[in-house]
PDB file of C-alpha atoms in Angstrom:
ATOM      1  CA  UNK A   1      39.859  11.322  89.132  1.00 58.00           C
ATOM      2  CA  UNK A   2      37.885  10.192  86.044  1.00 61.00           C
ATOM      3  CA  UNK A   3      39.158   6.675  86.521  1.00 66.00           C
ATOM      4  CA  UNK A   4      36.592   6.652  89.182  1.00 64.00           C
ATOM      5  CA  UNK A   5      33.523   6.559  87.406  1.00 64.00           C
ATOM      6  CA  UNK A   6      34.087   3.143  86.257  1.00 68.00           C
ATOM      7  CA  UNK A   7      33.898   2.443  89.548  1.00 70.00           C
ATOM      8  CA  UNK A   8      29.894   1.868  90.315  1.00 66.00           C
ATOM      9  CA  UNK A   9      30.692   0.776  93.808  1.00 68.00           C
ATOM     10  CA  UNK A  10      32.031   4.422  94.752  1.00 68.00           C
ATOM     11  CA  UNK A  11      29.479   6.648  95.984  1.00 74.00           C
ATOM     12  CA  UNK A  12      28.639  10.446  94.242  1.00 76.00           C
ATOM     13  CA  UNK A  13      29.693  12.634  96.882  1.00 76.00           C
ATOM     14  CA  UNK A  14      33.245  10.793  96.659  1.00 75.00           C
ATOM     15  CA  UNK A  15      33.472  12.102  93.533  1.00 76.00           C
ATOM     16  CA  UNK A  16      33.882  15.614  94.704  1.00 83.00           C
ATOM     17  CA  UNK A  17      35.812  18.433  93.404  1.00 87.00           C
ATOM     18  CA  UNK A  18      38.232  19.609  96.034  1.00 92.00           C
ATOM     19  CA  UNK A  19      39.950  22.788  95.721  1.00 95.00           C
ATOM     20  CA  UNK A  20      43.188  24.410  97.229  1.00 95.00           C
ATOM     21  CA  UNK A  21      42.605  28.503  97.433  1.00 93.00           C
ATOM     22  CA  UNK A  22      45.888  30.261  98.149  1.00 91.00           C
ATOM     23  CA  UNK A  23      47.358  33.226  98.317  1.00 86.00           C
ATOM     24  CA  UNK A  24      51.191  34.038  99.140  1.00 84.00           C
ATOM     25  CA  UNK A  25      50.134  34.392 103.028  1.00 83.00           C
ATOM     26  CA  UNK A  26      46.594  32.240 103.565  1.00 86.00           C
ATOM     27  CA  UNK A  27      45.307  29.345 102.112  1.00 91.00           C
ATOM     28  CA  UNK A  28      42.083  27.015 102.402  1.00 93.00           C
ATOM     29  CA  UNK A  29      41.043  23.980 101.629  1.00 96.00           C
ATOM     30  CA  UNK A  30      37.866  23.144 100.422  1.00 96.00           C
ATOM     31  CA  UNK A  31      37.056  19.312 100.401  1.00 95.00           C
ATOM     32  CA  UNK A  32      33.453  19.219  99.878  1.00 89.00           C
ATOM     33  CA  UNK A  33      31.516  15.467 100.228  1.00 89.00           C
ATOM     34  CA  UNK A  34      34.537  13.511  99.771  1.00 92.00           C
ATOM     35  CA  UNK A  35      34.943  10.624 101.766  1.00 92.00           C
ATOM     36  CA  UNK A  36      37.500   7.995 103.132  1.00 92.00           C
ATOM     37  CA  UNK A  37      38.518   6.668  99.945  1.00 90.00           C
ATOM     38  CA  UNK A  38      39.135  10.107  98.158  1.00 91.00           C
ATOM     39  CA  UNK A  39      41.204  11.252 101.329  1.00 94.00           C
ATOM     40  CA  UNK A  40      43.866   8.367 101.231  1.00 93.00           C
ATOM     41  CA  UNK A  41      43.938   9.126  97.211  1.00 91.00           C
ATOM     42  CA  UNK A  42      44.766  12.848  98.028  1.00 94.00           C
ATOM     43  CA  UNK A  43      47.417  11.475 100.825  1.00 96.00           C
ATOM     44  CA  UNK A  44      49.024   9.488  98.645  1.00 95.00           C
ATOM     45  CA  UNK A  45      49.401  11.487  95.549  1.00 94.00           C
ATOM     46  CA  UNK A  46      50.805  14.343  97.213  1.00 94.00           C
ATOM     47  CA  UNK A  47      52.953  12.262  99.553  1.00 93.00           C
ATOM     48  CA  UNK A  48      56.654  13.440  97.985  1.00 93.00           C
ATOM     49  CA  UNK A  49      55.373  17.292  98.082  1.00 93.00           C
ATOM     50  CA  UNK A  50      53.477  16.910 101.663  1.00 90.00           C
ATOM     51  CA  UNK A  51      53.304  21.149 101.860  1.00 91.00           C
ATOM     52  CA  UNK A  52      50.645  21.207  98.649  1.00 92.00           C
ATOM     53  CA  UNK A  53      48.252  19.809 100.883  1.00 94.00           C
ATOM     54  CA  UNK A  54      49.394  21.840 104.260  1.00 96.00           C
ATOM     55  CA  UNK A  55      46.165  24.253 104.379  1.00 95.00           C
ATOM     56  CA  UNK A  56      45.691  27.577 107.058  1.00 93.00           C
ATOM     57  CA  UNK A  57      41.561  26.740 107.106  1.00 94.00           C
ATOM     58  CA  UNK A  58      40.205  23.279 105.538  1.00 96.00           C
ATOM     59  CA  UNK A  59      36.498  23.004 105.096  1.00 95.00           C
ATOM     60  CA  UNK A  60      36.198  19.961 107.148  1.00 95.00           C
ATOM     61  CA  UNK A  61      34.900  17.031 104.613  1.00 94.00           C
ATOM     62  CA  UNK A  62      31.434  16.114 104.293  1.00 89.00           C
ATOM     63  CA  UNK A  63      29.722  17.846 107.394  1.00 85.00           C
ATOM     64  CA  UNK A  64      32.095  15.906 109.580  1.00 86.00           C
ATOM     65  CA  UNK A  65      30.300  12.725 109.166  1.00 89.00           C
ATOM     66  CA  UNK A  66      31.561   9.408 109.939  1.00 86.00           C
ATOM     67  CA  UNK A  67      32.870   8.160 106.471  1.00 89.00           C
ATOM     68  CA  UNK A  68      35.368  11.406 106.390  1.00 93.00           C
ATOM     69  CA  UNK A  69      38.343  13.516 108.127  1.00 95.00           C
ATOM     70  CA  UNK A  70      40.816  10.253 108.344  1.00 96.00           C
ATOM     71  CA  UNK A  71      43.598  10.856 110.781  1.00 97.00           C
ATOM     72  CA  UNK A  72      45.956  10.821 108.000  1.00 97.00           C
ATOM     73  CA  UNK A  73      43.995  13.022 106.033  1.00 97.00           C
ATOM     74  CA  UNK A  74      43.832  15.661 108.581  1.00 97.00           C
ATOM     75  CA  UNK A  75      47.514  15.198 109.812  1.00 97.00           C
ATOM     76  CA  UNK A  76      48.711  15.989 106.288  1.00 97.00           C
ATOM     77  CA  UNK A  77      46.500  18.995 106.145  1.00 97.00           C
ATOM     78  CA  UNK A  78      47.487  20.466 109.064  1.00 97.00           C
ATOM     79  CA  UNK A  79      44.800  23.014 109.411  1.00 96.00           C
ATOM     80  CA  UNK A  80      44.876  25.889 111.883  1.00 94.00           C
ATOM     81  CA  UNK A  81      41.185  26.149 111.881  1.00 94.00           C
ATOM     82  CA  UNK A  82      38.529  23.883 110.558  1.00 95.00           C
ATOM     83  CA  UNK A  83      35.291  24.549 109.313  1.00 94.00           C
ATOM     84  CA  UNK A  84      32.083  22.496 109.059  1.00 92.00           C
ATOM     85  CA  UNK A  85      28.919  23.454 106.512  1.00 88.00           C
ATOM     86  CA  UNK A  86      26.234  21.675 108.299  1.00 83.00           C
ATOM     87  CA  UNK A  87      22.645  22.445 109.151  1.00 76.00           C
ATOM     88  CA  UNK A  88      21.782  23.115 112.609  1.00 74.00           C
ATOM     89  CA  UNK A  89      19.669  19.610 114.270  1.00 72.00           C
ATOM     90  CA  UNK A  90      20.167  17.932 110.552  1.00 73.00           C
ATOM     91  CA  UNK A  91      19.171  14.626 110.162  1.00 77.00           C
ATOM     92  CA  UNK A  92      22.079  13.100 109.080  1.00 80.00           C
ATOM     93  CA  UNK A  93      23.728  13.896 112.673  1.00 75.00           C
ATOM     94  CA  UNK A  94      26.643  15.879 110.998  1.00 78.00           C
ATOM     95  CA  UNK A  95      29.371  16.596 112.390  1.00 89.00           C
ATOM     96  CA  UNK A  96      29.908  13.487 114.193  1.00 86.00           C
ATOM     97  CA  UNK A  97      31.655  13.858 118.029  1.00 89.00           C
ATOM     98  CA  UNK A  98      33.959  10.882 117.175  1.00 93.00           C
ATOM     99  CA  UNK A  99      35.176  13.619 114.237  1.00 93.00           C
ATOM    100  CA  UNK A 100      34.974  16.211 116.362  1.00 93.00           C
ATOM    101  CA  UNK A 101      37.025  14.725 119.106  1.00 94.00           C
ATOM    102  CA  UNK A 102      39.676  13.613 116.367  1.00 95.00           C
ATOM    103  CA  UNK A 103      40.125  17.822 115.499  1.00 95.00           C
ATOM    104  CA  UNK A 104      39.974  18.436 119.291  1.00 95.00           C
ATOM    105  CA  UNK A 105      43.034  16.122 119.815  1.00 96.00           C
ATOM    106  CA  UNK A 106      45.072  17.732 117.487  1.00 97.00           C
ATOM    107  CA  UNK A 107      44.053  20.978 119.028  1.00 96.00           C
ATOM    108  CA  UNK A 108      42.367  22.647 115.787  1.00 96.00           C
ATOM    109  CA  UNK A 109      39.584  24.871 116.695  1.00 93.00           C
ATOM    110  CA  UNK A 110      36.453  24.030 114.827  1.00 93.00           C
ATOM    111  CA  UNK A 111      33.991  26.540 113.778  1.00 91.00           C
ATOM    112  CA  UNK A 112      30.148  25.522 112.571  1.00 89.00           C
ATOM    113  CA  UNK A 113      27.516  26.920 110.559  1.00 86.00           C
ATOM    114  CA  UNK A 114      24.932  25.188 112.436  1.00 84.00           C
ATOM    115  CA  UNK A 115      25.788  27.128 115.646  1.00 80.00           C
ATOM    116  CA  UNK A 116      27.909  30.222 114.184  1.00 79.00           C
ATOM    117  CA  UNK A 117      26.164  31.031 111.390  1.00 81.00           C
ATOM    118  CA  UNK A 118      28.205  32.134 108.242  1.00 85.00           C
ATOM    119  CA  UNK A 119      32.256  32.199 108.842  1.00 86.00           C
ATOM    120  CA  UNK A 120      33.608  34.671 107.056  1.00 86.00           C
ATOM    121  CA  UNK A 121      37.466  34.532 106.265  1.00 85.00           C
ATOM    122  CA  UNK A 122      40.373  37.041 105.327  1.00 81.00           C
ATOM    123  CA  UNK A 123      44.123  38.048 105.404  1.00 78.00           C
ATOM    124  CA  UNK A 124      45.725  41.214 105.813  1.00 74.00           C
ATOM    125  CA  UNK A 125      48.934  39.900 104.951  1.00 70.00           C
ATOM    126  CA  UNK A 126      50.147  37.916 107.723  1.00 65.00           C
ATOM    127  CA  UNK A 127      47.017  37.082 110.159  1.00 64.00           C
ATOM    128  CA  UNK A 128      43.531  35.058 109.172  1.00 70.00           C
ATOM    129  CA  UNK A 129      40.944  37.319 110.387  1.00 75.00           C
ATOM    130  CA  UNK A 130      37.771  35.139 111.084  1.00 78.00           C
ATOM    131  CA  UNK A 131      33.887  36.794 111.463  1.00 76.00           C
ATOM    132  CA  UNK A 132      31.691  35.351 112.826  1.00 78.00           C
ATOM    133  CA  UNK A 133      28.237  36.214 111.480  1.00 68.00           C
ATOM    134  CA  UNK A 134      25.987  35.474 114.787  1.00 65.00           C
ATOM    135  CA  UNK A 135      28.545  36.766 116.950  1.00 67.00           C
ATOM    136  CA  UNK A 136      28.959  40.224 114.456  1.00 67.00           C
ATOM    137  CA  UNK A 137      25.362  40.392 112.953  1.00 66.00           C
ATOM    138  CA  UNK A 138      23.073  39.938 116.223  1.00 62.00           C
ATOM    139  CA  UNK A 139      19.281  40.285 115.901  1.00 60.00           C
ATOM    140  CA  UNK A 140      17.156  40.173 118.506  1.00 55.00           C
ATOM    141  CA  UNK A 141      14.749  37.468 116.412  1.00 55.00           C
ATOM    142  CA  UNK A 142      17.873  34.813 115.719  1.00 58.00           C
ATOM    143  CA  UNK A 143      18.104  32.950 118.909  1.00 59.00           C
ATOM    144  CA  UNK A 144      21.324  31.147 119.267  1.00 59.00           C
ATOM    145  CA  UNK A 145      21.565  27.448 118.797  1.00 61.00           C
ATOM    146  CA  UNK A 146      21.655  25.617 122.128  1.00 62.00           C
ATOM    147  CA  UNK A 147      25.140  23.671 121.390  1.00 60.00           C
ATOM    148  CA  UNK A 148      23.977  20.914 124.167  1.00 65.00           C
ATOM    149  CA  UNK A 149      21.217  19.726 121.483  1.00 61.00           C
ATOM    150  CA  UNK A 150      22.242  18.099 119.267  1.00 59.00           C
ATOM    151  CA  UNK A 151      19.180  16.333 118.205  1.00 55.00           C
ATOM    152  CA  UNK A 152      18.423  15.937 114.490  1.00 53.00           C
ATOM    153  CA  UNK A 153      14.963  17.767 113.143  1.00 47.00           C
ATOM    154  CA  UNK A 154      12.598  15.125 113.006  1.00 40.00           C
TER     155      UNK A 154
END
């Protein structure tokens, strides 16, 4: 929305691009840094056509940190999977377990980068196959995150 850089009150990573990837059997949404603000936005414009929005996979917004993944926003997504880009112990604290908990009531699966490595995603024309890199790519010197720490890196 260019009408949003006259607004110097909005922050940068608001200002993300997001981008709907589909295909006639799978589609994901990726949502980048955006934040509260951008989310009701997207809501609202595609309020009379709720299915543009409908996703398979959304790439859960900004590292599932406070200031993202509204209730509205992810009820008119709809995803059947989430995914969050965030670094494992990063300082920021990302993703959040009030965000977390707000997937988990909804009962959409979350998958993590800090913990499962890369996700890899793909059709076959009718079911999402998901890979897992630490789960398919072991190596003896990549220890697995321990999911009960969830201290930042200091």
């Amino acid at each position: 929305d260019l009408q949003s850089y006259a607004d110097v009150r909005r922050k940068t990573n608001d200002r993300s691009c997001v981008i709907k990837v589909s295909s006639k059997d799978f589609s994901v949404l990726l949502t980048a840094d955006i934040e509260a603000f951008s989310e009701a936005a997207i809501v609202e414009r595609y309020a009379a056509q709720p299915e543009t929005l409908r996703s398979d996979v959304l790439l859960m917004p900004h590292h599932g940190s406070l200031t993202s993944s509204t209730p509205q926003f992810v009820d008119a997504v709809a995803p059947k999977l989430a995914v969050i880009n965030a670094g494992y112990r990063n300082r920021f604290g990302h993703p959040r377990e009030t965000v977390l908990a707000r997937y988990a009531s909804r009962n959409i699966p979350v998958l993590r980068t800090d913990w499962h490595g890369a996700v890899l995603l793909g059709t076959d024309g009718g079911t999402t196959a998901v890979e897992i890199a630490r789960e398919t790519r072991q190596r003896y010197w990549a220890d697995r995150p321990d999911r009960r720490d969830t201290r930042p890196i200091e």
